[in-house]
Amino acid sequence: MLEKLRYFAGQAARTARLMVGVQDYPTYVAHMAQCHPGHKVMTEVEFFRACQDARYPGKNGKISKCPC
């Protein structure tokens, strides 16, 4: 029972992160290992920043909903 609760809590957290534009870091790491074994894997902080930059493109680090 506790294992099922942990599973569903993890899935809920993953869904919430995807809803705000943050991809799943462990999935990214697994993808890089499987599909791009020779490439450098971003740290979790770098990965988070890349997701934020992709979701909110702004100039000079300014977060803006408008891409102009």
Tab-separated table of C-alpha atoms in Angstrom:
chain	number	residue	atom	x	y	z
A	1	MET	CA	0.000	0.000	0.000
A	2	LEU	CA	2.779	2.434	0.920
A	3	GLU	CA	4.572	1.596	-2.325
A	4	LYS	CA	1.460	2.471	-4.356
A	5	LEU	CA	1.120	5.764	-2.473
A	6	ARG	CA	4.750	6.655	-3.239
A	7	TYR	CA	4.243	5.788	-6.890
A	8	PHE	CA	1.152	7.988	-7.228
A	9	ALA	CA	2.777	10.848	-5.316
A	10	GLY	CA	5.753	10.676	-7.675
A	11	GLN	CA	3.478	10.675	-10.713
A	12	ALA	CA	1.536	13.658	-9.335
A	13	ALA	CA	4.772	15.586	-8.791
A	14	ARG	CA	5.961	14.721	-12.302
A	15	THR	CA	2.646	15.857	-13.780
A	16	ALA	CA	2.779	19.132	-11.850
A	17	ARG	CA	6.316	19.821	-13.096
A	18	LEU	CA	5.274	19.119	-16.687
A	19	MET	CA	2.306	21.472	-16.313
A	20	VAL	CA	4.618	24.364	-15.432
A	21	GLY	CA	7.121	23.546	-18.167
A	22	VAL	CA	9.803	21.665	-16.267
A	23	GLN	CA	10.659	18.376	-17.901
A	24	ASP	CA	11.546	15.266	-15.904
A	25	TYR	CA	15.296	15.207	-15.197
A	26	PRO	CA	15.639	11.419	-14.641
A	27	THR	CA	13.879	10.816	-17.980
A	28	TYR	CA	16.309	13.228	-19.654
A	29	VAL	CA	19.317	11.441	-18.120
A	30	ALA	CA	18.003	8.031	-19.224
A	31	HIS	CA	17.384	9.358	-22.745
A	32	MET	CA	20.904	10.786	-22.963
A	33	ALA	CA	22.434	7.508	-21.781
A	34	GLN	CA	20.418	5.456	-24.258
A	35	CYS	CA	20.404	7.686	-27.346
A	36	HIS	CA	23.452	9.938	-26.946
A	37	PRO	CA	26.006	7.990	-24.873
A	38	GLY	CA	29.013	10.139	-25.817
A	39	HIS	CA	27.448	13.520	-25.076
A	40	LYS	CA	27.775	15.538	-21.878
A	41	VAL	CA	24.710	15.355	-19.637
A	42	MET	CA	23.542	18.660	-18.150
A	43	THR	CA	23.429	18.988	-14.388
A	44	GLU	CA	19.991	19.249	-12.838
A	45	VAL	CA	20.458	23.024	-12.403
A	46	GLU	CA	21.511	23.438	-16.057
A	47	PHE	CA	18.584	21.289	-17.148
A	48	PHE	CA	16.121	23.373	-15.117
A	49	ARG	CA	17.520	26.609	-16.613
A	50	ALA	CA	17.300	25.195	-20.161
A	51	CYS	CA	13.646	24.241	-19.578
A	52	GLN	CA	12.874	27.696	-18.209
A	53	ASP	CA	14.638	29.401	-21.123
A	54	ALA	CA	12.696	27.263	-23.597
A	55	ARG	CA	9.384	28.021	-21.895
A	56	TYR	CA	9.971	31.751	-21.295
A	57	PRO	CA	12.194	33.092	-24.049
A	58	GLY	CA	13.455	36.486	-22.994
A	59	LYS	CA	16.370	38.751	-23.670
A	60	ASN	CA	19.322	39.002	-21.301
A	61	GLY	CA	17.832	36.572	-18.797
A	62	LYS	CA	14.646	38.605	-18.375
A	63	ILE	CA	11.644	36.353	-17.954
A	64	SER	CA	8.868	37.508	-20.220
A	65	LYS	CA	5.851	35.851	-21.751
A	66	CYS	CA	6.345	37.866	-24.916
A	67	PRO	CA	9.206	36.564	-27.115
A	68	CYS	CA	9.914	40.022	-28.539
